[in-house]
PDB file of C-alpha atoms in Angstrom:
ATOM      1  CA  MET A   1      14.857  16.403  -4.958  1.00  0.00           C
ATOM      2  CA  LYS A   2      14.749  12.923  -3.723  1.00  0.00           C
ATOM      3  CA  PRO A   3      11.943  10.699  -4.833  1.00  0.00           C
ATOM      4  CA  ALA A   4      10.600  10.428  -1.227  1.00  0.00           C
ATOM      5  CA  THR A   5      10.250  14.216  -1.071  1.00  0.00           C
ATOM      6  CA  ALA A   6       8.586  14.392  -4.516  1.00  0.00           C
ATOM      7  CA  ALA A   7       6.186  11.603  -3.506  1.00  0.00           C
ATOM      8  CA  LYS A   8       5.264  13.380  -0.345  1.00  0.00           C
ATOM      9  CA  LYS A   9       4.598  16.621  -2.302  1.00  0.00           C
ATOM     10  CA  LEU A  10       2.472  14.670  -4.795  1.00  0.00           C
ATOM     11  CA  GLY A  11       0.590  12.890  -1.949  1.00  0.00           C
ATOM     12  CA  VAL A  12       1.308   9.408  -3.108  1.00  0.00           C
ATOM     13  CA  TYR A  13       2.922   6.362  -1.535  1.00  0.00           C
ATOM     14  CA  LEU A  14       6.423   6.103  -2.780  1.00  0.00           C
ATOM     15  CA  GLU A  15       6.647   2.359  -2.748  1.00  0.00           C
ATOM     16  CA  ALA A  16       3.623   2.250  -5.212  1.00  0.00           C
ATOM     17  CA  THR A  17       5.294   4.580  -7.792  1.00  0.00           C
ATOM     18  CA  PRO A  18       7.088   3.190 -10.887  1.00  0.00           C
ATOM     19  CA  ALA A  19      10.662   2.035 -10.415  1.00  0.00           C
ATOM     20  CA  GLU A  20      12.076   4.920 -12.663  1.00  0.00           C
ATOM     21  CA  PHE A  21      10.375   7.445 -10.310  1.00  0.00           C
ATOM     22  CA  GLN A  22      11.784   5.757  -7.159  1.00  0.00           C
ATOM     23  CA  GLU A  23      15.255   5.443  -8.459  1.00  0.00           C
ATOM     24  CA  GLY A  24      15.628   8.882 -10.151  1.00  0.00           C
ATOM     25  CA  VAL A  25      15.926  12.374  -8.944  1.00  0.00           C
ATOM     26  CA  VAL A  26      12.980  14.804  -9.547  1.00  0.00           C
ATOM     27  CA  SER A  27      13.743  18.321 -10.520  1.00  0.00           C
ATOM     28  CA  ARG A  28      11.459  21.256  -9.657  1.00  0.00           C
ATOM     29  CA  SER A  29      10.327  21.573 -13.206  1.00  0.00           C
ATOM     30  CA  GLU A  30       9.513  17.754 -13.351  1.00  0.00           C
ATOM     31  CA  LEU A  31       7.560  18.019 -10.138  1.00  0.00           C
ATOM     32  CA  ASN A  32       5.608  20.996 -11.593  1.00  0.00           C
ATOM     33  CA  ALA A  33       4.872  19.017 -14.732  1.00  0.00           C
ATOM     34  CA  LEU A  34       3.694  16.040 -12.606  1.00  0.00           C
ATOM     35  CA  GLN A  35       1.411  18.283 -10.710  1.00  0.00           C
ATOM     36  CA  THR A  36      -0.034  20.256 -13.666  1.00  0.00           C
ATOM     37  CA  ASP A  37      -0.273  17.367 -16.126  1.00  0.00           C
ATOM     38  CA  PRO A  38      -0.142  14.087 -14.076  1.00  0.00           C
ATOM     39  CA  PRO A  39       0.664  10.820 -16.092  1.00  0.00           C
ATOM     40  CA  ALA A  40      -1.810   7.972 -16.038  1.00  0.00           C
ATOM     41  CA  TRP A  41       0.150   6.084 -13.345  1.00  0.00           C
ATOM     42  CA  LEU A  42      -0.202   9.192 -10.942  1.00  0.00           C
ATOM     43  CA  VAL A  43      -3.807   9.707 -11.615  1.00  0.00           C
ATOM     44  CA  GLU A  44      -4.555   6.012 -10.961  1.00  0.00           C
ATOM     45  CA  LEU A  45      -2.371   6.016  -7.813  1.00  0.00           C
ATOM     46  CA  ARG A  46      -4.065   9.046  -6.413  1.00  0.00           C
ATOM     47  CA  ARG A  47      -7.535   7.541  -7.224  1.00  0.00           C
ATOM     48  CA  THR A  48      -7.164   3.993  -5.981  1.00  0.00           C
ATOM     49  CA  GLY A  49      -3.961   4.072  -3.744  1.00  0.00           C
ATOM     50  CA  PRO A  50      -2.211   2.699  -1.839  1.00  0.00           C
ATOM     51  CA  HIS A  51      -2.243   6.068  -0.009  1.00  0.00           C
ATOM     52  CA  PRO A  52       0.399   7.330   2.351  1.00  0.00           C
ATOM     53  CA  ARG A  53      -0.688   7.679   6.023  1.00  0.00           C
ATOM     54  CA  PRO A  54      -1.297  11.547   5.805  1.00  0.00           C
ATOM     55  CA  VAL A  55      -3.778  10.867   2.976  1.00  0.00           C
ATOM     56  CA  VAL A  56      -5.352   7.966   4.763  1.00  0.00           C
ATOM     57  CA  ALA A  57      -5.747  10.067   7.991  1.00  0.00           C
ATOM     58  CA  ALA A  58      -7.303  12.908   5.996  1.00  0.00           C
ATOM     59  CA  LYS A  59      -9.727  10.601   4.179  1.00  0.00           C
ATOM     60  CA  LEU A  60     -10.788   9.046   7.481  1.00  0.00           C
ATOM     61  CA  GLY A  61     -10.991  12.368   9.280  1.00  0.00           C
ATOM     62  CA  VAL A  62      -8.415  11.516  12.013  1.00  0.00           C
ATOM     63  CA  SER A  63      -4.951  12.372  12.836  1.00  0.00           C
ATOM     64  CA  ILE A  64      -1.812  10.335  11.891  1.00  0.00           C
ATOM     65  CA  ALA A  65      -1.413   9.542  15.559  1.00  0.00           C
ATOM     66  CA  GLY A  66      -5.037   8.411  15.673  1.00  0.00           C
ATOM     67  CA  LEU A  67      -4.336   5.960  12.776  1.00  0.00           C
ATOM     68  CA  ALA A  68      -1.487   4.430  14.857  1.00  0.00           C
ATOM     69  CA  ARG A  69      -3.616   4.220  17.994  1.00  0.00           C
ATOM     70  CA  GLY A  70      -6.140   2.380  15.794  1.00  0.00           C
ATOM     71  CA  GLY A  71      -3.519  -0.045  14.562  1.00  0.00           C
ATOM     72  CA  VAL A  72      -3.212   1.326  11.114  1.00  0.00           C
ATOM     73  CA  THR A  73       0.405   1.556  10.285  1.00  0.00           C
ATOM     74  CA  GLU A  74       0.510   0.709   6.540  1.00  0.00           C
ATOM     75  CA  ALA A  75      -0.574   2.398   3.400  1.00  0.00           C
ATOM     76  CA  LEU A  76      -4.184   1.719   2.544  1.00  0.00           C
ATOM     77  CA  THR A  77      -5.986   1.585  -0.799  1.00  0.00           C
ATOM     78  CA  THR A  78      -9.157   3.618  -1.511  1.00  0.00           C
ATOM     79  CA  GLU A  79     -11.194   0.405  -1.260  1.00  0.00           C
ATOM     80  CA  GLN A  80      -9.670  -0.393   2.170  1.00  0.00           C
ATOM     81  CA  ILE A  81     -10.407   3.094   3.379  1.00  0.00           C
ATOM     82  CA  GLU A  82     -14.014   2.917   2.185  1.00  0.00           C
ATOM     83  CA  ALA A  83     -14.380  -0.493   3.921  1.00  0.00           C
ATOM     84  CA  LEU A  84     -13.054   1.058   7.098  1.00  0.00           C
ATOM     85  CA  LYS A  85     -15.676   3.963   6.878  1.00  0.00           C
ATOM     86  CA  GLN A  86     -18.397   1.422   6.267  1.00  0.00           C
ATOM     87  CA  GLU A  87     -17.274  -0.804   9.245  1.00  0.00           C
ATOM     88  CA  ASN A  88     -16.806   2.297  11.411  1.00  0.00           C
ATOM     89  CA  PRO A  89     -15.013   0.570  14.298  1.00  0.00           C
ATOM     90  CA  GLU A  90     -15.022   1.948  17.731  1.00  0.00           C
ATOM     91  CA  TRP A  91     -11.453   3.264  17.519  1.00  0.00           C
ATOM     92  CA  LEU A  92     -12.418   5.298  14.277  1.00  0.00           C
ATOM     93  CA  GLN A  93     -15.466   6.803  15.893  1.00  0.00           C
ATOM     94  CA  LYS A  94     -13.362   7.786  18.978  1.00  0.00           C
ATOM     95  CA  GLU A  95     -10.490   9.286  16.866  1.00  0.00           C
ATOM     96  CA  ARG A  96     -12.980  11.203  14.647  1.00  0.00           C
ATOM     97  CA  SER A  97     -14.576  12.679  17.842  1.00  0.00           C
ATOM     98  CA  THR A  98     -11.090  13.559  19.201  1.00  0.00           C
ATOM     99  CA  GLN A  99     -10.149  15.222  15.898  1.00  0.00           C
ATOM    100  CA  ALA A 100     -13.459  17.217  15.855  1.00  0.00           C
ATOM    101  CA  GLU A 101     -12.648  18.512  19.377  1.00  0.00           C
ATOM    102  CA  VAL A 102      -9.109  19.458  18.316  1.00  0.00           C
ATOM    103  CA  ARG A 103     -10.471  21.395  15.366  1.00  0.00           C
ATOM    104  CA  LYS A 104     -13.039  23.281  17.646  1.00  0.00           C
ATOM    105  CA  GLU A 105     -10.222  24.085  20.093  1.00  0.00           C
ATOM    106  CA  THR A 106      -8.120  25.336  17.292  1.00  0.00           C
ATOM    107  CA  VAL A 107     -10.899  27.599  16.069  1.00  0.00           C
ATOM    108  CA  ARG A 108     -11.549  28.867  19.576  1.00  0.00           C
ATOM    109  CA  ILE A 109      -7.890  29.706  20.095  1.00  0.00           C
ATOM    110  CA  LYS A 110      -7.655  31.522  16.763  1.00  0.00           C
ATOM    111  CA  GLU A 111     -10.727  33.500  17.530  1.00  0.00           C
ATOM    112  CA  LYS A 112      -9.418  34.399  20.975  1.00  0.00           C
ATOM    113  CA  GLN A 113      -6.086  35.511  19.422  1.00  0.00           C
ATOM    114  CA  ALA A 114      -7.927  37.609  16.838  1.00  0.00           C
ATOM    115  CA  GLU A 115     -10.003  39.277  19.605  1.00  0.00           C
ATOM    116  CA  LYS A 116      -6.842  40.034  21.587  1.00  0.00           C
ATOM    117  CA  ALA A 117      -5.172  41.459  18.481  1.00  0.00           C
ATOM    118  CA  GLN A 118      -8.231  43.646  17.727  1.00  0.00           C
ATOM    119  CA  LYS A 119      -8.261  44.937  21.286  1.00  0.00           C
ATOM    120  CA  ASP A 120      -4.537  45.661  21.254  1.00  0.00           C
ATOM    121  CA  ALA A 121      -4.854  47.534  17.946  1.00  0.00           C
ATOM    122  CA  GLN A 122      -7.812  49.614  19.364  1.00  0.00           C
ATOM    123  CA  ARG A 123      -5.749  50.390  22.409  1.00  0.00           C
ATOM    124  CA  GLY A 124      -2.857  51.551  20.155  1.00  0.00           C
ATOM    125  CA  GLU A 125      -5.138  53.817  18.190  1.00  0.00           C
ATOM    126  CA  GLY A 126      -6.378  55.458  21.343  1.00  0.00           C
ATOM    127  CA  SER A 127      -2.885  56.484  22.563  1.00  0.00           C
TER     128      SER A 127
END
């Protein structure tokens, strides 16, 4: 697979990986080896960053779109993420609130669908 795909699967920022990783091709077995027994560079990269936007968004508790709305378009280090959490700017508070509402709505929809499925199953048994 391409290095970009492998980096995405590993949850790391491609541009921060070693040159040999960026320039090579990663086989499935190599990817599995990186996941089960990560080398020092991968452990350090996961710990300190810079992190790709999906990881940054998850660590901040917001969506990727929320990051963009907040003006965060680049990869951030763990230290930068922690500083943002401490600073807790208004945009971050708003995006966290929005994300919490989205999660609540997702749970509500799933529960409603489960209820409907259960009712449909009960109707099917009664026929």
